[in-house]
Coordinates of C-alpha atoms in Angstrom, one line a residue:
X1 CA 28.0 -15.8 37.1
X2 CA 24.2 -15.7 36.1
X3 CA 24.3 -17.0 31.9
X4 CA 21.1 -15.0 31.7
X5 CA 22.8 -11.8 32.7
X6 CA 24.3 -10.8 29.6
X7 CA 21.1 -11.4 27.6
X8 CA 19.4 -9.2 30.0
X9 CA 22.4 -6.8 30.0
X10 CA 22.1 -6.3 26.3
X11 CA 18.1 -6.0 26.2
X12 CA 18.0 -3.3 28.6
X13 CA 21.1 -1.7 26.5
X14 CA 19.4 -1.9 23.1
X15 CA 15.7 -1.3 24.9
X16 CA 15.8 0.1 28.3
X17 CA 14.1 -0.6 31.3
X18 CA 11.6 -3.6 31.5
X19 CA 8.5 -4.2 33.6
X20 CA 8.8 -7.1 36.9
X21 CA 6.7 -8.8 34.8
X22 CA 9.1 -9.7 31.4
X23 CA 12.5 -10.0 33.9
X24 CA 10.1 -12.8 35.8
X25 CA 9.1 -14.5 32.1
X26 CA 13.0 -14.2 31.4
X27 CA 14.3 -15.3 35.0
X28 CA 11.7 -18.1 35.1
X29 CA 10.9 -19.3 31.3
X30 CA 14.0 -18.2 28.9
X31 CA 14.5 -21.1 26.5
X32 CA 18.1 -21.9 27.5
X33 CA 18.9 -20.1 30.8
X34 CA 15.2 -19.5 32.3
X35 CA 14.8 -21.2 36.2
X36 CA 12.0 -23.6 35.3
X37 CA 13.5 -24.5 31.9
X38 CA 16.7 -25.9 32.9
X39 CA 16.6 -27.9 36.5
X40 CA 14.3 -29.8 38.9
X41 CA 13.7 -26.9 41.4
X42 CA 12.3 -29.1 44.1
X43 CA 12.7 -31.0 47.0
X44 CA 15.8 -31.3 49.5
X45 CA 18.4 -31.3 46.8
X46 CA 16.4 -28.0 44.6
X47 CA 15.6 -24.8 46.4
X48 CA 12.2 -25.3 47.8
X49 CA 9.3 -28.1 49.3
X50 CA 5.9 -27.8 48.3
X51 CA 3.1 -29.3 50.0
X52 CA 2.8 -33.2 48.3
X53 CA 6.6 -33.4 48.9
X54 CA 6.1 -32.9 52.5
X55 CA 3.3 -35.9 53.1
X56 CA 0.9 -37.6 50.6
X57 CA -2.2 -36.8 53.2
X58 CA -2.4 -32.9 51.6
X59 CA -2.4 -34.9 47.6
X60 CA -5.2 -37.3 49.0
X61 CA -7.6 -35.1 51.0
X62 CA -7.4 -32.8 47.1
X63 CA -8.5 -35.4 45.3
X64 CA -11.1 -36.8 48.1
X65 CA -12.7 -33.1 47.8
X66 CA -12.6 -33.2 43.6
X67 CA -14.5 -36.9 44.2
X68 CA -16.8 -35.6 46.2
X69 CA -17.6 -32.4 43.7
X70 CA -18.1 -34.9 40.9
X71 CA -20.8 -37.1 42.9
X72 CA -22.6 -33.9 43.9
X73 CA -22.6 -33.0 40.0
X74 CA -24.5 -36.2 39.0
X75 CA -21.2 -38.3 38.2
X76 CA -20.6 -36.9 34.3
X77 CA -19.6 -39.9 32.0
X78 CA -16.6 -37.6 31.1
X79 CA -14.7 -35.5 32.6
X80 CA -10.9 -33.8 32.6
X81 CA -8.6 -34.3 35.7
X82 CA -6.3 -31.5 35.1
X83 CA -3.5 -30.3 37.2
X84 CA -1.4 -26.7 36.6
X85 CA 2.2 -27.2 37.2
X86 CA 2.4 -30.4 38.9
X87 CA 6.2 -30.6 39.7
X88 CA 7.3 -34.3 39.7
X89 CA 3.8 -35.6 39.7
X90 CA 3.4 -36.4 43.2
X91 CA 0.2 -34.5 44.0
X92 CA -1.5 -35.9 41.3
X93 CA -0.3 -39.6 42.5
X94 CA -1.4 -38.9 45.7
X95 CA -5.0 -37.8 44.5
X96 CA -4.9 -40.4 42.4
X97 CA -4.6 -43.4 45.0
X98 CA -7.1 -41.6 46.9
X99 CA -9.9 -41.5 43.9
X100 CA -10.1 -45.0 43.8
X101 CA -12.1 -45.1 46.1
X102 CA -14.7 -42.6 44.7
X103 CA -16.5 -45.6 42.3
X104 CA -16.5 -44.8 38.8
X105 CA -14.5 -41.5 39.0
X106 CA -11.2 -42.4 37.3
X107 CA -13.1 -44.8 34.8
X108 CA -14.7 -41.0 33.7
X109 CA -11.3 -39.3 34.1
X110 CA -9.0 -38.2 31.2
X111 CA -5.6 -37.0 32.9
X112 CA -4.2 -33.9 31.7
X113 CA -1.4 -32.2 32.8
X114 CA -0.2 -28.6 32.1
X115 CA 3.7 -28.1 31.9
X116 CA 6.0 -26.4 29.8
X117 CA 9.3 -27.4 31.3
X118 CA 10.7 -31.3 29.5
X119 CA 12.6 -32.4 33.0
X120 CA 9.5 -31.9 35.1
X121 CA 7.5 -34.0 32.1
X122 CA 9.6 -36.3 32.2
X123 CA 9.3 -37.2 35.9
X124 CA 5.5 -36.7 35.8
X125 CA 5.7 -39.9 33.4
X126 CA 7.8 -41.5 35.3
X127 CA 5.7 -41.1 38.8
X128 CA 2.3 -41.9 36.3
X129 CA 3.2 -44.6 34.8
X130 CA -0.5 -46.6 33.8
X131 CA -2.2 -43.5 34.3
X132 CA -1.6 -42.1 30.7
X133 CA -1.3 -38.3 31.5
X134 CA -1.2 -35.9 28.2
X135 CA 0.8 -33.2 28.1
X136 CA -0.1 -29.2 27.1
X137 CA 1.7 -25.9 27.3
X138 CA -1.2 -24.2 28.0
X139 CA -4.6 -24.7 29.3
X140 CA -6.3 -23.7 26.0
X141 CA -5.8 -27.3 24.1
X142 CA -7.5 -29.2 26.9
X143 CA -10.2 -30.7 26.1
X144 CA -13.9 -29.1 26.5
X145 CA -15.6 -31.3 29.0
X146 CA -16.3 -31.2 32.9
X147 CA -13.3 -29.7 34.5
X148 CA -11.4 -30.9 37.5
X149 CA -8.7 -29.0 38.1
X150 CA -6.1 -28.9 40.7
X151 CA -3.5 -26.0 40.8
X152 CA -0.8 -25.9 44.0
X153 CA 1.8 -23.0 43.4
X154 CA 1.1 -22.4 40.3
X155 CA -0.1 -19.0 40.4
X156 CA 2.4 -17.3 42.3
X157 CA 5.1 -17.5 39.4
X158 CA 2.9 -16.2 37.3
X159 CA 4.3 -12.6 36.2
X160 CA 3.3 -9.4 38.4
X161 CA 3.4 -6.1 37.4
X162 CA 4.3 -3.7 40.3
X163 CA 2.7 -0.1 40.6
X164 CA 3.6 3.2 43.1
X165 CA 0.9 4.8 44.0
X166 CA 1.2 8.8 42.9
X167 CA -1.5 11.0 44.0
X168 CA -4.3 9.8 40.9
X169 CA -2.2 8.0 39.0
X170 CA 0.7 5.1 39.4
X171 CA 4.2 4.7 38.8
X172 CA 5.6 1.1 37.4
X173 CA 8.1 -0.2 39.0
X174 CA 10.9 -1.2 36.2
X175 CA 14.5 -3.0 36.1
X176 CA 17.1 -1.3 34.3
X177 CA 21.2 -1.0 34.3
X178 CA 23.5 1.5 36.5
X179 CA 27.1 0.6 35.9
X180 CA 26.1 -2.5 34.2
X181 CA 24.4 -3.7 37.3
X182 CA 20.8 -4.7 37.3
X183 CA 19.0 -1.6 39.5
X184 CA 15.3 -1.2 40.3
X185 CA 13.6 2.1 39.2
X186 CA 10.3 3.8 38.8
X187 CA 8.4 5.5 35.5
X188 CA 6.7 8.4 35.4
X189 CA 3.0 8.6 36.9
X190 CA 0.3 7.9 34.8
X191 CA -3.0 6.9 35.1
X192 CA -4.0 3.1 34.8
X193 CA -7.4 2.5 34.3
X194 CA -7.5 -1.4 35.7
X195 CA -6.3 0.3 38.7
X196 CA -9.1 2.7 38.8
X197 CA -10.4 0.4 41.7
X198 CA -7.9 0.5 44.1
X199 CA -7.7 4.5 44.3
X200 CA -10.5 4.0 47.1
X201 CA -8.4 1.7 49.4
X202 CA -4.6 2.9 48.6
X203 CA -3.1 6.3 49.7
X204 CA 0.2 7.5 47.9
X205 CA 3.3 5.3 48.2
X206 CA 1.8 2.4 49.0
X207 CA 2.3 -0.6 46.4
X208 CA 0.1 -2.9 44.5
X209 CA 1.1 -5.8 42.2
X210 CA -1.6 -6.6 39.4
X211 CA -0.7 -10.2 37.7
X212 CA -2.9 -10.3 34.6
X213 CA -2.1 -14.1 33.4
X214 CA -3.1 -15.0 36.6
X215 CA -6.7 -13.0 36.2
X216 CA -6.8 -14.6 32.0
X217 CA -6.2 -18.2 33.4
X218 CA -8.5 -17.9 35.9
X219 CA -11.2 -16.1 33.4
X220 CA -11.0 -19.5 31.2
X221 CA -11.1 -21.9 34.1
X222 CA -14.1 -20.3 35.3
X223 CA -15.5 -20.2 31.7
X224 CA -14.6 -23.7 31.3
X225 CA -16.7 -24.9 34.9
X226 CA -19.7 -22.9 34.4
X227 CA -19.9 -24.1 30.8
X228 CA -19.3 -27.5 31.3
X229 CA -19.1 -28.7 35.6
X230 CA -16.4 -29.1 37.5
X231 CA -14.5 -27.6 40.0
X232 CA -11.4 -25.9 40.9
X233 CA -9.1 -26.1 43.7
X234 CA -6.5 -23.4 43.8
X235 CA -3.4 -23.4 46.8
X236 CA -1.2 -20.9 47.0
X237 CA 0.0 -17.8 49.7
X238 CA -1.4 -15.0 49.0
X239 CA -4.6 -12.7 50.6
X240 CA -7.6 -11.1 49.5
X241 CA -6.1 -8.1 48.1
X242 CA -2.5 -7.1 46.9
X243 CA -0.8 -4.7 48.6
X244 CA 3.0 -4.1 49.4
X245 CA 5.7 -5.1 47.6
X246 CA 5.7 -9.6 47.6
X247 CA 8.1 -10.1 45.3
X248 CA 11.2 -12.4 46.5
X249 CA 13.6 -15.3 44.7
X250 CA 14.5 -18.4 46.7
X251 CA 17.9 -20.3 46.1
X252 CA 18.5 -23.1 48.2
X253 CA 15.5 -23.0 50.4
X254 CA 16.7 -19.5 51.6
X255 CA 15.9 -16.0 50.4
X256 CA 18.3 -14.2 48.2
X257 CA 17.8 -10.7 46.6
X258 CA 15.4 -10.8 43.8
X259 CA 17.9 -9.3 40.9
X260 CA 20.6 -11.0 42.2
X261 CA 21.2 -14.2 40.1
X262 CA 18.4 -14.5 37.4
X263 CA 17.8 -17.6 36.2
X264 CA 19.0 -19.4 38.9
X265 CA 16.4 -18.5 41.3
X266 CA 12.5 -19.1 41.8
X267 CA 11.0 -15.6 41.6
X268 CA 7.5 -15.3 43.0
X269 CA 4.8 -13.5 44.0
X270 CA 1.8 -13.9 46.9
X271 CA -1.6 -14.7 45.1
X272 CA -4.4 -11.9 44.9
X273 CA -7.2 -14.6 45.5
X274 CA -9.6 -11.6 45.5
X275 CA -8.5 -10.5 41.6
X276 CA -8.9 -14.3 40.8
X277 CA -12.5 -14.6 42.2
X278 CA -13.5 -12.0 40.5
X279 CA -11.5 -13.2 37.2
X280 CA -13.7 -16.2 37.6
X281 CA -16.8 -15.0 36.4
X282 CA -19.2 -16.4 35.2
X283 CA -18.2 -19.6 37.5
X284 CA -18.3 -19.4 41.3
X285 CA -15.7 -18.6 43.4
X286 CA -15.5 -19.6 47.4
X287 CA -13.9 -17.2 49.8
X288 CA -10.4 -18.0 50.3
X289 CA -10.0 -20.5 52.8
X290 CA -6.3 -20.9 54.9
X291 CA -4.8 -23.8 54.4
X292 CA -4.9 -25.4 57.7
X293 CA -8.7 -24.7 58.0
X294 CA -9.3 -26.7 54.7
X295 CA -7.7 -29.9 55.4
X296 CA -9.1 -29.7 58.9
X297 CA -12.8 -29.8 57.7
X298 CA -11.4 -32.6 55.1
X299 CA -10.2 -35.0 58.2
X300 CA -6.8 -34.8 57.4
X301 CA -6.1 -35.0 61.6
X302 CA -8.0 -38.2 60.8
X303 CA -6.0 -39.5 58.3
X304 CA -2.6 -38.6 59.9
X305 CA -3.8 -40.8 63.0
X306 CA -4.9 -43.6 61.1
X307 CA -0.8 -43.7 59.0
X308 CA 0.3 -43.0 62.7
X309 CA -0.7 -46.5 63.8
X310 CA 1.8 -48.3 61.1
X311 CA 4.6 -46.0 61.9
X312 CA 6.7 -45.4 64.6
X313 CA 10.6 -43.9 65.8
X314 CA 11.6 -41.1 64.0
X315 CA 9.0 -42.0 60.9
X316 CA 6.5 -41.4 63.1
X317 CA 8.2 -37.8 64.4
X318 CA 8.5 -37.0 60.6
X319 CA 4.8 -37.8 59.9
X320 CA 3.7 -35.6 63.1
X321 CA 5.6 -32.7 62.0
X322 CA 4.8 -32.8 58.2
X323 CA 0.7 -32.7 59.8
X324 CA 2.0 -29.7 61.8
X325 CA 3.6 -28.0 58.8
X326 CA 0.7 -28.0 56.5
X327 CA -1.9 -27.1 58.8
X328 CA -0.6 -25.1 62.2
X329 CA -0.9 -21.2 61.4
X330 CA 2.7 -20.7 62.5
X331 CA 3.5 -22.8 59.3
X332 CA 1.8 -23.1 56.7
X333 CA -1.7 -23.0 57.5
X334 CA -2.8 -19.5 57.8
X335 CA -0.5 -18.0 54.9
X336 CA -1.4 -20.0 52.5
X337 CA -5.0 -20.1 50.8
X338 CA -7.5 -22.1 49.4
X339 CA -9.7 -21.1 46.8
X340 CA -12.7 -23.2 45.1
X341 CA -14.4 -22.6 42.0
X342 CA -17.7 -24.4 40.9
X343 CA -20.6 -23.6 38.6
X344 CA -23.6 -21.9 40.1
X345 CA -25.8 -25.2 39.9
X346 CA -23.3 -27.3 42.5
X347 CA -22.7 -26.5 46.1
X348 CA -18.8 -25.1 47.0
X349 CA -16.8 -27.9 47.3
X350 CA -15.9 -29.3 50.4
X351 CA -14.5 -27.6 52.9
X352 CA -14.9 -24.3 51.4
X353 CA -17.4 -21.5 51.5
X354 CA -19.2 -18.9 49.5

């Protein structure tokens, strides 16, 4: 039994229906009961691997392209490492090791990481110990000073709203209760004028998810870069455009229905890297790169066969197949995207393109 599903019983009693968007922010960020509030959600033991936990080469080859954006900007005296949501720290390590051998980049570098849940802190300090990371809920209390920024699923758990296309106008897609049990359903058509847009490439029924924090976040981190330098690098699966219903939870590394056990589930949603290019403004924003392709241009087939030579038995198979997982297409190098930001005086960064 979910604890969050009487809470959410009585709110859509006393209230009615609610968007995708709050039963995400209450699945994922309730206080007591939320997903991300209450566990470590990753790894073999959680219910899903991201991308440092599968080899340190994807951490390293992110913070060799972030070195290289700062020596292309002039070196700034200052500047702000920053990551978004950086699970037990080991992306950040990984980067970190790596930047050593940019000189002079971590003597610039303040480390700042944003986090809201305490047991994710707390492993982040333990896995930086000596690099004296400083916490923030948000990205609004960093520090205004050249930005580099690192954000690997992140994004997708940010809330979507979900729309049904209806001749000129759009029907939400809402949760409410039918026999006490937690039941999908659709408003009324309205118009929605940030949806204006899409009337040109949509035709009635089809689905599109609009994630607002997503396209705020993104606004400041672009304000942020053009102001000040920087760059961005943002990882997550997603495309160019939303379109069709992306919403799923994961429990154990396997898909479960999404209203079936909130709280206890990662709900997310694939990344419209288009919304957050254009959010971006006025910073640049690269085309959205898969995954594979990027840390192919970075050499990371160079780096896997220079750890290959120490390694050998079934370390060895486990390196080889952690290469293949984060770049073949079949994996997850053509679902997942990379997407740079950078001010209009500095080239893309590496491996990326206008």
């Amino acid at each position: 039994m979910s604890a969050l599903l009487p809470l959410l019983q009585a709110r859509l009693r006393a209230e009615g229906p609610m968007t995708v968007a709050e039963y995400m922010m209450l699945c994922l960020q309730h206080p007591q009961h939320g997903y991300y509030t209450t566990r470590d959600p990753l790894g073999v033991a959680g219910d899903f691997t991201t991308a440092p936990e599968i080899s340190q080469m994807f951490g390293e080859v992110l913070g060799l392209c972030l070195g290289q954006c700062w020596l292309d900007q002039g070196r700034p005296a200052r500047l702000v490492l920053a990551e978004l949501g950086p699970g037990r720290g080991t992306l950040m390590a990984d980067a970190l090791r790596a930047l050593r051998g940019v000189p002079g980049f971590l003597d610039a570098a303040e480390l700042h990481l944003v986090e809201s849940s305490q047991h994710l802190r707390a492993a982040q300090a333990s896995r930086l110990q000596g690099a004296a990371p400083v916490w923030h809920d948000g990205l609004d209390t960093l520090p205004e000073a050249p930005l580099y920024l690192l954000a690997n699923e992140f994004f997708d758990a940010l809330p979507v709203r979900q729309f049904l296309r209806d001749g000129a106008g759009w029907r939400e897609r809402v949760i409410g209760l039918r026999e006490d049990q937690l039941v999908f359903g659709l408003t009324e058509a309205t118009p929605q004028a940030v949806l204006e847009p899409r009337l040109a490439d949509t035709q009635d029924g089809d689905l599109v998810e609009r994630c607002a924090p997503a396209e705020a976040l993104t606004g400041e981190i672009g304000r942020r870069i053009a102001e000040h330098g920087g760059a961005a690098l943002i990882v997550d699966y997603g495309s160019d455009r939303s379109l069709g219903d992306t919403l799923q939870a994961v429990r154990a590394h396997a898909k479960v229905p999404v209203l079936a056990v909130p709280g206890q589930a990662d709900l997310t949603a694939h990344v419209d890297f288009g919304a957050l290019a254009r959010a971006a403004a006025p910073a640049c924003a690269s085309g959205a790169v898969p995954q594979g392709v990027f840390l192919e241009r970075l050499g990371i087939t160079q780096r896997a066969q220079a750890l290959a030579r120490r390694l050998d038995g079934a370390a060895l198979q486990s390196h080889i197949a952690a290469h293949r997982r984060l770049t073949h297409p079949d994996e997850m190098g053509r679902l997942f995207k990379v997407l740079g930001l950078h001010p209009r005086s500095a080239p893309p960064p590496p491996g990326l393109t206008e």
